[in-house]
Short mmCIF file of N, CA, C and O in Angstrom, two decimals:
data_model
loop_
_atom_site.label_atom_id
_atom_site.label_comp_id
_atom_site.label_asym_id
_atom_site.label_seq_id
_atom_site.Cartn_x
_atom_site.Cartn_y
_atom_site.Cartn_z
N MET A 1 0.86 -1.19 0.00
CA MET A 1 0.00 0.00 0.00
C MET A 1 0.89 1.23 0.00
O MET A 1 1.75 1.38 0.85
N ASP A 2 0.68 2.08 -0.97
CA ASP A 2 1.46 3.30 -1.12
C ASP A 2 0.67 4.47 -0.54
O ASP A 2 -0.44 4.75 -0.99
N ILE A 3 1.24 5.12 0.46
CA ILE A 3 0.54 6.25 1.11
C ILE A 3 0.22 7.35 0.10
O ILE A 3 -0.82 7.98 0.17
N GLN A 4 1.11 7.55 -0.87
CA GLN A 4 0.89 8.60 -1.88
C GLN A 4 -0.41 8.39 -2.66
O GLN A 4 -1.00 9.33 -3.16
N ALA A 5 -0.86 7.14 -2.74
CA ALA A 5 -2.08 6.83 -3.49
C ALA A 5 -3.35 7.29 -2.77
O ALA A 5 -4.40 7.43 -3.41
N ILE A 6 -3.27 7.52 -1.48
CA ILE A 6 -4.48 7.89 -0.73
C ILE A 6 -4.47 9.33 -0.22
O ILE A 6 -5.47 9.81 0.29
N VAL A 7 -3.32 10.01 -0.34
CA VAL A 7 -3.19 11.39 0.14
C VAL A 7 -3.15 12.33 -1.06
O VAL A 7 -2.60 11.98 -2.10
N SER A 8 -3.74 13.51 -0.92
CA SER A 8 -3.67 14.50 -2.00
C SER A 8 -3.62 15.91 -1.41
O SER A 8 -3.97 16.11 -0.24
N LEU A 9 -3.18 16.85 -2.22
CA LEU A 9 -3.08 18.25 -1.77
C LEU A 9 -4.39 18.79 -1.25
O LEU A 9 -4.43 19.52 -0.26
N ASP A 10 -5.49 18.45 -1.92
CA ASP A 10 -6.79 19.01 -1.54
C ASP A 10 -7.37 18.38 -0.28
O ASP A 10 -8.40 18.82 0.22
N ARG A 11 -6.70 17.37 0.27
CA ARG A 11 -7.14 16.76 1.53
C ARG A 11 -6.06 16.88 2.59
O ARG A 11 -5.92 16.03 3.47
N THR A 12 -5.27 17.96 2.51
CA THR A 12 -4.18 18.19 3.44
C THR A 12 -4.20 19.66 3.87
O THR A 12 -4.34 20.54 3.03
N GLU A 13 -4.10 19.91 5.18
CA GLU A 13 -4.07 21.29 5.68
C GLU A 13 -3.08 21.41 6.83
O GLU A 13 -2.98 20.51 7.66
N CYS A 14 -2.42 22.57 6.87
CA CYS A 14 -1.42 22.85 7.91
C CYS A 14 -1.92 23.87 8.93
O CYS A 14 -2.64 24.79 8.57
N ALA A 15 -1.48 23.69 10.15
CA ALA A 15 -1.67 24.67 11.23
C ALA A 15 -3.11 25.15 11.36
O ALA A 15 -3.38 26.33 11.52
N VAL A 16 -4.04 24.20 11.35
CA VAL A 16 -5.45 24.52 11.54
C VAL A 16 -5.65 25.01 12.97
O VAL A 16 -5.15 24.39 13.91
N GLN A 17 -6.35 26.12 13.12
CA GLN A 17 -6.64 26.64 14.46
C GLN A 17 -7.81 25.84 15.04
O GLN A 17 -8.90 25.83 14.47
N CYS A 18 -7.56 25.20 16.15
CA CYS A 18 -8.56 24.30 16.71
C CYS A 18 -8.28 24.12 18.19
O CYS A 18 -7.13 24.19 18.62
N ASN A 19 -9.34 23.85 18.97
CA ASN A 19 -9.11 23.68 20.41
C ASN A 19 -9.86 22.51 21.02
O ASN A 19 -9.92 22.40 22.23
N SER A 20 -10.46 21.64 20.19
CA SER A 20 -11.17 20.49 20.78
C SER A 20 -11.15 19.30 19.83
O SER A 20 -11.01 19.44 18.61
N LYS A 21 -11.32 18.14 20.42
CA LYS A 21 -11.37 16.90 19.66
C LYS A 21 -12.52 16.92 18.66
O LYS A 21 -12.34 16.58 17.50
N LYS A 22 -13.69 17.32 19.13
CA LYS A 22 -14.85 17.34 18.23
C LYS A 22 -14.63 18.29 17.07
O LYS A 22 -14.93 17.98 15.92
N ARG A 23 -14.05 19.46 17.33
CA ARG A 23 -13.85 20.44 16.27
C ARG A 23 -12.86 19.95 15.22
O ARG A 23 -13.08 20.14 14.03
N ILE A 24 -11.77 19.29 15.63
CA ILE A 24 -10.82 18.79 14.64
C ILE A 24 -11.47 17.71 13.79
O ILE A 24 -11.24 17.63 12.58
N LEU A 25 -12.31 16.88 14.38
CA LEU A 25 -13.02 15.85 13.60
C LEU A 25 -14.01 16.50 12.64
O LEU A 25 -14.19 16.01 11.51
N GLU A 26 -14.64 17.61 13.04
CA GLU A 26 -15.52 18.35 12.13
C GLU A 26 -14.73 18.90 10.95
O GLU A 26 -15.18 18.84 9.80
N ILE A 27 -13.55 19.43 11.22
CA ILE A 27 -12.70 19.98 10.16
C ILE A 27 -12.29 18.87 9.19
O ILE A 27 -12.36 19.05 7.97
N ILE A 28 -11.90 17.73 9.72
CA ILE A 28 -11.54 16.59 8.87
C ILE A 28 -12.73 16.17 8.01
O ILE A 28 -12.58 15.94 6.80
N ALA A 29 -13.91 16.09 8.62
CA ALA A 29 -15.11 15.72 7.86
C ALA A 29 -15.44 16.74 6.78
O ALA A 29 -15.85 16.39 5.67
N ASP A 30 -15.26 18.03 7.09
CA ASP A 30 -15.49 19.09 6.10
C ASP A 30 -14.57 18.92 4.90
O ASP A 30 -15.00 19.02 3.75
N ILE A 31 -13.29 18.67 5.17
CA ILE A 31 -12.31 18.50 4.09
C ILE A 31 -12.69 17.30 3.23
O ILE A 31 -12.64 17.36 2.00
N ALA A 32 -13.04 16.20 3.88
CA ALA A 32 -13.40 14.98 3.15
C ALA A 32 -14.60 15.20 2.24
O ALA A 32 -14.59 14.82 1.07
N ALA A 33 -15.64 15.83 2.77
CA ALA A 33 -16.87 16.04 2.00
C ALA A 33 -16.67 17.06 0.88
O ALA A 33 -17.21 16.91 -0.21
N LYS A 34 -15.88 18.08 1.15
CA LYS A 34 -15.63 19.13 0.15
C LYS A 34 -14.94 18.56 -1.08
O LYS A 34 -15.14 19.06 -2.18
N ASN A 35 -14.18 17.52 -0.89
CA ASN A 35 -13.38 16.97 -1.99
C ASN A 35 -13.86 15.62 -2.50
O ASN A 35 -13.13 14.93 -3.19
N ASN A 36 -15.10 15.25 -2.16
CA ASN A 36 -15.68 14.02 -2.67
C ASN A 36 -17.19 14.16 -2.68
O ASN A 36 -17.83 14.11 -1.62
N GLU A 37 -17.76 14.31 -3.87
CA GLU A 37 -19.20 14.58 -3.95
C GLU A 37 -20.07 13.41 -3.52
O GLU A 37 -21.26 13.55 -3.33
N HIS A 38 -19.47 12.23 -3.32
CA HIS A 38 -20.25 11.05 -2.95
C HIS A 38 -20.42 10.87 -1.44
O HIS A 38 -21.10 9.94 -1.02
N ILE A 39 -19.80 11.74 -0.65
CA ILE A 39 -19.95 11.60 0.79
C ILE A 39 -20.36 12.94 1.41
O ILE A 39 -20.02 14.01 0.90
N GLU A 40 -21.09 12.84 2.51
CA GLU A 40 -21.56 14.04 3.20
C GLU A 40 -20.78 14.24 4.49
O GLU A 40 -20.38 13.28 5.15
N GLN A 41 -20.61 15.51 4.85
CA GLN A 41 -19.86 15.87 6.04
C GLN A 41 -20.42 15.17 7.28
O GLN A 41 -19.67 14.62 8.08
N ALA A 42 -21.73 15.17 7.45
CA ALA A 42 -22.35 14.58 8.64
C ALA A 42 -22.09 13.08 8.72
O ALA A 42 -21.86 12.53 9.81
N THR A 43 -22.09 12.40 7.59
CA THR A 43 -21.83 10.97 7.55
C THR A 43 -20.40 10.68 7.99
O THR A 43 -20.15 9.77 8.78
N VAL A 44 -19.46 11.45 7.47
CA VAL A 44 -18.06 11.28 7.84
C VAL A 44 -17.88 11.55 9.33
O VAL A 44 -17.27 10.76 10.06
N LEU A 45 -18.43 12.67 9.79
CA LEU A 45 -18.30 13.03 11.21
C LEU A 45 -18.88 11.95 12.11
O LEU A 45 -18.25 11.55 13.10
N ASN A 46 -20.06 11.46 11.78
CA ASN A 46 -20.68 10.42 12.60
C ASN A 46 -19.83 9.15 12.65
O ASN A 46 -19.70 8.52 13.70
N SER A 47 -19.22 8.79 11.52
CA SER A 47 -18.37 7.62 11.49
C SER A 47 -17.13 7.81 12.36
O SER A 47 -16.75 6.92 13.13
N LEU A 48 -16.50 8.98 12.26
CA LEU A 48 -15.31 9.27 13.07
C LEU A 48 -15.65 9.31 14.56
O LEU A 48 -14.92 8.76 15.39
N LEU A 49 -16.76 9.96 14.90
CA LEU A 49 -17.16 10.04 16.31
C LEU A 49 -17.51 8.67 16.88
O LEU A 49 -17.16 8.37 18.03
N ALA A 50 -18.17 7.84 16.07
CA ALA A 50 -18.53 6.49 16.53
C ALA A 50 -17.26 5.70 16.86
O ALA A 50 -17.19 5.00 17.87
N ARG A 51 -16.25 5.82 16.02
CA ARG A 51 -14.99 5.12 16.27
C ARG A 51 -14.31 5.65 17.53
O ARG A 51 -13.79 4.89 18.34
N GLU A 52 -14.33 6.96 17.72
CA GLU A 52 -13.70 7.55 18.92
C GLU A 52 -14.40 7.12 20.20
O GLU A 52 -13.76 6.99 21.24
N ARG A 53 -15.70 6.88 20.13
CA ARG A 53 -16.43 6.42 21.32
C ARG A 53 -15.96 5.03 21.76
O ARG A 53 -16.06 4.67 22.93
N MET A 54 -15.42 4.25 20.82
CA MET A 54 -14.90 2.91 21.15
C MET A 54 -13.54 3.00 21.82
O MET A 54 -13.08 2.03 22.42
N GLY A 55 -12.87 4.13 21.69
CA GLY A 55 -11.55 4.33 22.26
C GLY A 55 -10.81 5.33 21.40
O GLY A 55 -10.99 5.38 20.19
N SER A 56 -9.98 6.12 22.02
CA SER A 56 -9.28 7.16 21.30
C SER A 56 -8.35 6.58 20.24
O SER A 56 -7.70 5.56 20.45
N THR A 57 -8.27 7.28 19.11
CA THR A 57 -7.34 6.91 18.06
C THR A 57 -6.03 7.70 18.18
O THR A 57 -5.20 7.68 17.29
N GLY A 58 -5.87 8.40 19.31
CA GLY A 58 -4.61 9.08 19.59
C GLY A 58 -3.58 8.03 19.99
O GLY A 58 -3.70 7.40 21.04
N ILE A 59 -2.58 7.82 19.13
CA ILE A 59 -1.64 6.71 19.33
C ILE A 59 -0.40 7.11 20.14
O ILE A 59 0.43 6.27 20.46
N GLY A 60 -0.28 8.40 20.46
CA GLY A 60 0.87 8.87 21.23
C GLY A 60 1.82 9.69 20.38
O GLY A 60 1.69 9.77 19.16
N ASN A 61 2.74 10.36 21.05
CA ASN A 61 3.73 11.22 20.39
C ASN A 61 3.10 12.34 19.56
O ASN A 61 3.65 12.75 18.54
N GLY A 62 1.92 12.80 19.97
CA GLY A 62 1.27 13.90 19.27
C GLY A 62 0.58 13.51 17.99
O GLY A 62 0.28 14.37 17.15
N ILE A 63 0.29 12.22 17.82
CA ILE A 63 -0.29 11.71 16.57
C ILE A 63 -1.62 11.01 16.86
O ILE A 63 -1.75 10.27 17.83
N ALA A 64 -2.59 11.25 15.96
CA ALA A 64 -3.86 10.53 16.03
C ALA A 64 -4.18 9.98 14.64
O ALA A 64 -3.86 10.60 13.62
N LEU A 65 -4.81 8.80 14.62
CA LEU A 65 -5.22 8.16 13.38
C LEU A 65 -6.74 7.94 13.38
O LEU A 65 -7.21 6.81 13.38
N PRO A 66 -7.52 9.04 13.37
CA PRO A 66 -8.97 8.85 13.32
C PRO A 66 -9.35 8.11 12.04
O PRO A 66 -8.73 8.34 10.99
N HIS A 67 -10.31 7.20 12.14
CA HIS A 67 -10.71 6.47 10.94
C HIS A 67 -12.15 6.02 11.06
O HIS A 67 -12.71 5.93 12.14
N GLY A 68 -12.73 5.79 9.89
CA GLY A 68 -14.10 5.33 9.85
C GLY A 68 -14.40 4.64 8.53
O GLY A 68 -13.69 4.83 7.55
N ARG A 69 -15.46 3.86 8.55
CA ARG A 69 -15.92 3.17 7.34
C ARG A 69 -17.14 3.90 6.80
O ARG A 69 -17.98 4.35 7.57
N LEU A 70 -17.19 3.97 5.48
CA LEU A 70 -18.30 4.68 4.84
C LEU A 70 -18.92 3.84 3.73
O LEU A 70 -18.20 3.35 2.85
N ALA A 71 -20.22 3.72 3.76
CA ALA A 71 -20.95 3.08 2.67
C ALA A 71 -20.84 3.99 1.44
O ALA A 71 -20.85 5.21 1.56
N GLY A 72 -20.70 3.39 0.28
CA GLY A 72 -20.67 4.16 -0.95
C GLY A 72 -19.29 4.68 -1.34
O GLY A 72 -19.13 5.22 -2.43
N LEU A 73 -18.32 4.54 -0.47
CA LEU A 73 -16.97 4.98 -0.81
C LEU A 73 -16.33 3.88 -1.66
O LEU A 73 -16.46 2.70 -1.34
N ASP A 74 -15.66 4.27 -2.74
CA ASP A 74 -15.11 3.25 -3.63
C ASP A 74 -13.62 2.99 -3.42
O ASP A 74 -13.07 2.05 -3.99
N ARG A 75 -12.96 3.81 -2.60
CA ARG A 75 -11.53 3.62 -2.34
C ARG A 75 -11.17 4.27 -1.02
O ARG A 75 -11.90 5.10 -0.50
N VAL A 76 -10.03 3.90 -0.49
CA VAL A 76 -9.53 4.50 0.75
C VAL A 76 -9.06 5.92 0.44
O VAL A 76 -8.40 6.15 -0.57
N ILE A 77 -9.44 6.85 1.31
CA ILE A 77 -8.91 8.21 1.19
C ILE A 77 -8.37 8.64 2.55
O ILE A 77 -8.83 8.18 3.60
N ALA A 78 -7.38 9.52 2.51
CA ALA A 78 -6.77 10.03 3.73
C ALA A 78 -6.91 11.54 3.76
O ALA A 78 -6.90 12.21 2.72
N ILE A 79 -7.05 12.07 4.96
CA ILE A 79 -7.06 13.51 5.21
C ILE A 79 -5.97 13.74 6.25
O ILE A 79 -5.98 13.11 7.32
N VAL A 80 -5.02 14.61 5.94
CA VAL A 80 -3.92 14.88 6.86
C VAL A 80 -3.99 16.34 7.28
O VAL A 80 -4.01 17.24 6.45
N VAL A 81 -4.07 16.56 8.60
CA VAL A 81 -4.21 17.90 9.14
C VAL A 81 -3.25 18.06 10.31
O VAL A 81 -3.10 17.14 11.13
N THR A 82 -2.60 19.22 10.37
CA THR A 82 -1.84 19.56 11.58
C THR A 82 -2.59 20.70 12.26
O THR A 82 -3.25 21.50 11.60
N SER A 83 -2.51 20.72 13.59
CA SER A 83 -3.22 21.77 14.34
C SER A 83 -2.26 22.62 15.13
O SER A 83 -1.18 22.18 15.52
N THR A 84 -2.69 23.86 15.34
CA THR A 84 -1.97 24.79 16.19
C THR A 84 -2.99 25.44 17.10
O THR A 84 -3.92 26.05 16.61
N PRO A 85 -2.88 25.25 18.38
CA PRO A 85 -1.90 24.43 19.10
C PRO A 85 -2.30 22.95 19.06
O PRO A 85 -3.36 22.61 18.54
N ALA A 86 -1.47 22.11 19.65
CA ALA A 86 -1.83 20.70 19.84
C ALA A 86 -3.03 20.66 20.78
O ALA A 86 -3.19 21.54 21.63
N ILE A 87 -3.90 19.68 20.60
CA ILE A 87 -5.14 19.62 21.39
C ILE A 87 -5.24 18.31 22.18
O ILE A 87 -4.64 17.30 21.80
N ASP A 88 -6.02 18.36 23.24
CA ASP A 88 -6.28 17.16 24.03
C ASP A 88 -7.14 16.23 23.18
O ASP A 88 -8.20 16.60 22.71
N PHE A 89 -6.64 15.01 22.96
CA PHE A 89 -7.36 14.04 22.12
C PHE A 89 -7.51 12.71 22.83
O PHE A 89 -7.77 11.69 22.22
N ASP A 90 -7.32 12.71 24.14
CA ASP A 90 -7.39 11.47 24.93
C ASP A 90 -6.41 10.42 24.41
O ASP A 90 -6.72 9.23 24.38
N ALA A 91 -5.23 10.85 23.99
CA ALA A 91 -4.24 9.93 23.44
C ALA A 91 -3.75 8.94 24.48
O ALA A 91 -3.83 9.20 25.68
N LEU A 92 -3.22 7.83 24.01
CA LEU A 92 -2.73 6.78 24.91
C LEU A 92 -1.69 7.28 25.90
O LEU A 92 -1.68 6.87 27.05
N ASP A 93 -0.83 8.20 25.44
CA ASP A 93 0.21 8.73 26.33
C ASP A 93 -0.24 10.01 27.06
O ASP A 93 0.54 10.63 27.75
N GLU A 94 -1.50 10.37 26.89
CA GLU A 94 -2.13 11.53 27.53
C GLU A 94 -1.51 12.86 27.12
O GLU A 94 -1.72 13.88 27.77
N LYS A 95 -0.73 12.87 26.03
CA LYS A 95 -0.14 14.11 25.52
C LYS A 95 -1.04 14.68 24.43
O LYS A 95 -1.75 13.95 23.74
N PRO A 96 -1.01 16.02 24.26
CA PRO A 96 -1.83 16.63 23.22
C PRO A 96 -1.37 16.20 21.82
O PRO A 96 -0.23 15.79 21.62
N VAL A 97 -2.29 16.30 20.87
CA VAL A 97 -2.06 15.84 19.50
C VAL A 97 -2.05 17.02 18.54
O VAL A 97 -2.90 17.92 18.65
N ASP A 98 -1.09 17.01 17.61
CA ASP A 98 -1.04 18.06 16.58
C ASP A 98 -0.95 17.51 15.16
O ASP A 98 -0.98 18.26 14.19
N ILE A 99 -0.85 16.18 15.01
CA ILE A 99 -0.85 15.56 13.69
C ILE A 99 -2.01 14.57 13.63
O ILE A 99 -2.09 13.64 14.43
N PHE A 100 -2.89 14.79 12.66
CA PHE A 100 -4.08 13.96 12.48
C PHE A 100 -4.03 13.35 11.09
O PHE A 100 -4.06 14.07 10.10
N PHE A 101 -3.93 12.03 11.02
CA PHE A 101 -3.90 11.33 9.75
C PHE A 101 -5.17 10.49 9.73
O PHE A 101 -5.22 9.39 10.28
N ALA A 102 -6.23 11.03 9.12
CA ALA A 102 -7.53 10.38 9.12
C ALA A 102 -7.68 9.49 7.90
O ALA A 102 -7.27 9.85 6.80
N LEU A 103 -8.28 8.33 8.11
CA LEU A 103 -8.54 7.39 7.02
C LEU A 103 -10.03 7.12 6.92
O LEU A 103 -10.69 6.85 7.93
N LEU A 104 -10.53 7.18 5.71
CA LEU A 104 -11.91 6.78 5.41
C LEU A 104 -11.83 5.62 4.44
O LEU A 104 -11.17 5.71 3.41
N VAL A 105 -12.49 4.53 4.81
CA VAL A 105 -12.40 3.32 4.00
C VAL A 105 -13.79 2.83 3.62
O VAL A 105 -14.76 3.06 4.34
N PRO A 106 -13.88 2.15 2.46
CA PRO A 106 -15.16 1.57 2.08
C PRO A 106 -15.66 0.61 3.16
O PRO A 106 -14.86 -0.12 3.76
N GLU A 107 -16.94 0.65 3.40
CA GLU A 107 -17.54 -0.12 4.49
C GLU A 107 -17.17 -1.61 4.47
O GLU A 107 -16.97 -2.23 5.51
N GLU A 108 -17.05 -2.18 3.30
CA GLU A 108 -16.82 -3.62 3.19
C GLU A 108 -15.34 -4.02 3.24
O GLU A 108 -15.03 -5.20 3.25
N GLN A 109 -14.43 -3.08 3.31
CA GLN A 109 -13.00 -3.39 3.29
C GLN A 109 -12.43 -3.58 4.69
O GLN A 109 -11.77 -2.71 5.22
N THR A 110 -12.62 -4.74 5.26
CA THR A 110 -12.12 -4.99 6.61
C THR A 110 -10.61 -5.24 6.61
O THR A 110 -9.86 -4.56 7.30
N GLU A 111 -10.15 -6.19 5.81
CA GLU A 111 -8.73 -6.54 5.79
C GLU A 111 -7.90 -5.38 5.25
O GLU A 111 -6.85 -5.04 5.79
N GLY A 112 -8.37 -4.77 4.17
CA GLY A 112 -7.64 -3.64 3.58
C GLY A 112 -7.50 -2.49 4.57
O GLY A 112 -6.48 -1.81 4.60
N HIS A 113 -8.53 -2.27 5.36
CA HIS A 113 -8.54 -1.21 6.37
C HIS A 113 -7.41 -1.43 7.37
O HIS A 113 -6.65 -0.52 7.67
N LEU A 114 -7.28 -2.64 7.86
CA LEU A 114 -6.25 -2.95 8.85
C LEU A 114 -4.85 -2.82 8.25
O LEU A 114 -3.93 -2.31 8.90
N GLN A 115 -4.67 -3.26 7.01
CA GLN A 115 -3.37 -3.14 6.35
C GLN A 115 -3.01 -1.67 6.15
O GLN A 115 -1.86 -1.27 6.35
N THR A 116 -3.99 -0.86 5.75
CA THR A 116 -3.74 0.57 5.54
C THR A 116 -3.35 1.24 6.85
O THR A 116 -2.39 2.01 6.91
N LEU A 117 -4.07 0.94 7.93
CA LEU A 117 -3.73 1.50 9.25
C LEU A 117 -2.31 1.11 9.64
O LEU A 117 -1.55 1.94 10.15
N ALA A 118 -1.94 -0.14 9.41
CA ALA A 118 -0.60 -0.60 9.78
C ALA A 118 0.47 0.13 8.96
O ALA A 118 1.51 0.53 9.50
N THR A 119 0.22 0.33 7.67
CA THR A 119 1.16 1.04 6.81
C THR A 119 1.34 2.48 7.28
O THR A 119 2.47 2.98 7.40
N VAL A 120 0.23 3.16 7.56
CA VAL A 120 0.28 4.55 8.00
C VAL A 120 0.98 4.65 9.35
O VAL A 120 1.85 5.51 9.55
N ALA A 121 0.63 3.77 10.28
CA ALA A 121 1.27 3.80 11.60
C ALA A 121 2.77 3.57 11.48
O ALA A 121 3.57 4.23 12.17
N GLY A 122 3.17 2.68 10.59
CA GLY A 122 4.59 2.44 10.37
C GLY A 122 5.29 3.69 9.84
O GLY A 122 6.37 4.05 10.31
N LYS A 123 4.68 4.35 8.88
CA LYS A 123 5.26 5.57 8.31
C LYS A 123 5.38 6.65 9.38
O LYS A 123 6.37 7.36 9.45
N LEU A 124 4.35 6.76 10.23
CA LEU A 124 4.35 7.81 11.25
C LEU A 124 5.20 7.45 12.47
O LEU A 124 5.33 8.26 13.38
N SER A 125 5.79 6.28 12.48
CA SER A 125 6.71 5.94 13.56
C SER A 125 8.12 6.44 13.25
O SER A 125 8.99 6.43 14.11
N ASN A 126 8.34 6.92 12.03
CA ASN A 126 9.64 7.46 11.63
C ASN A 126 9.79 8.88 12.17
O ASN A 126 9.04 9.78 11.80
N LYS A 127 10.77 9.07 13.05
CA LYS A 127 10.96 10.37 13.70
C LYS A 127 11.22 11.50 12.71
O LYS A 127 10.76 12.62 12.89
N GLU A 128 11.96 11.22 11.65
CA GLU A 128 12.26 12.26 10.65
C GLU A 128 11.01 12.67 9.89
O GLU A 128 10.81 13.85 9.59
N THR A 129 10.15 11.71 9.60
CA THR A 129 8.87 12.01 8.93
C THR A 129 8.03 12.93 9.80
O THR A 129 7.49 13.94 9.33
N ILE A 130 7.95 12.62 11.08
CA ILE A 130 7.15 13.42 12.02
C ILE A 130 7.73 14.82 12.16
O ILE A 130 6.99 15.81 12.16
N LYS A 131 9.05 14.93 12.27
CA LYS A 131 9.67 16.26 12.35
C LYS A 131 9.35 17.08 11.11
O LYS A 131 9.04 18.28 11.20
N ALA A 132 9.42 16.44 9.94
CA ALA A 132 9.13 17.15 8.68
C ALA A 132 7.67 17.59 8.62
O ALA A 132 7.36 18.70 8.17
N ILE A 133 6.76 16.75 9.08
CA ILE A 133 5.33 17.12 9.09
C ILE A 133 5.12 18.31 10.04
O ILE A 133 4.39 19.24 9.71
N ARG A 134 5.75 18.28 11.19
CA ARG A 134 5.58 19.38 12.15
C ARG A 134 6.19 20.68 11.63
O ARG A 134 5.71 21.76 11.98
N ARG A 135 7.22 20.61 10.82
CA ARG A 135 7.83 21.81 10.23
C ARG A 135 7.02 22.33 9.03
O ARG A 135 7.24 23.46 8.59
N ALA A 136 6.14 21.52 8.50
CA ALA A 136 5.42 21.87 7.27
C ALA A 136 4.61 23.15 7.43
O ALA A 136 3.96 23.36 8.45
N THR A 137 4.69 23.99 6.41
CA THR A 137 3.88 25.21 6.39
C THR A 137 2.91 25.21 5.22
O THR A 137 2.07 26.10 5.11
N THR A 138 3.02 24.20 4.35
CA THR A 138 2.10 24.06 3.22
C THR A 138 1.70 22.60 3.06
O THR A 138 2.37 21.70 3.58
N SER A 139 0.64 22.38 2.31
CA SER A 139 0.22 21.01 2.01
C SER A 139 1.30 20.27 1.23
O SER A 139 1.52 19.08 1.44
N ASP A 140 1.99 20.98 0.34
CA ASP A 140 3.10 20.38 -0.40
C ASP A 140 4.17 19.84 0.56
O ASP A 140 4.72 18.76 0.33
N ASP A 141 4.45 20.61 1.61
CA ASP A 141 5.44 20.17 2.59
C ASP A 141 5.02 18.86 3.27
O ASP A 141 5.85 17.99 3.49
N ILE A 142 3.74 18.76 3.58
CA ILE A 142 3.25 17.53 4.22
C ILE A 142 3.40 16.36 3.26
O ILE A 142 3.88 15.29 3.64
N LEU A 143 2.99 16.55 2.01
CA LEU A 143 3.11 15.47 1.03
C LEU A 143 4.57 15.06 0.83
O LEU A 143 4.87 13.87 0.73
N SER A 144 5.47 16.03 0.82
CA SER A 144 6.89 15.71 0.68
C SER A 144 7.39 14.90 1.88
O SER A 144 8.18 13.97 1.72
N ALA A 145 6.92 15.26 3.06
CA ALA A 145 7.33 14.53 4.27
C ALA A 145 6.87 13.08 4.23
O ALA A 145 7.54 12.19 4.75
N LEU A 146 5.72 12.84 3.62
CA LEU A 146 5.16 11.49 3.56
C LEU A 146 5.71 10.67 2.40
O LEU A 146 5.48 9.46 2.34
N ALA A 147 6.43 11.32 1.48
CA ALA A 147 6.93 10.62 0.28
C ALA A 147 7.99 9.59 0.64
O ALA A 147 8.67 9.68 1.62
#
């Protein structure tokens, strides 16, 4: 699975001003819906919130991997957002989060979903990648960091 295949400039934003978990998920849902006419913001938000109710997707080190399944989606898409300041996201290490790598997957893709999460988590475990994402001031910078 190539991360470049699921990330795009129009689904990437830097230094979003935000102060709550719910608001960052709303921003992610807005970005997803704005760039895909087949999905609605409310549907994306509800899917992300439902997953968060099962347990936080904040994996530690200032990173969260919010994800959800959507009916009608034909492929995996990612939304990558950095926030300023970092926000409380109930992460495993109880530290605030400033990098959000959200995944939306077709409802029926169970195995593919897990493989994609593993690939993304592996990429985000690279300290140099994370430093580059945190230094990013443009969407291009984020994409370059993930290349």
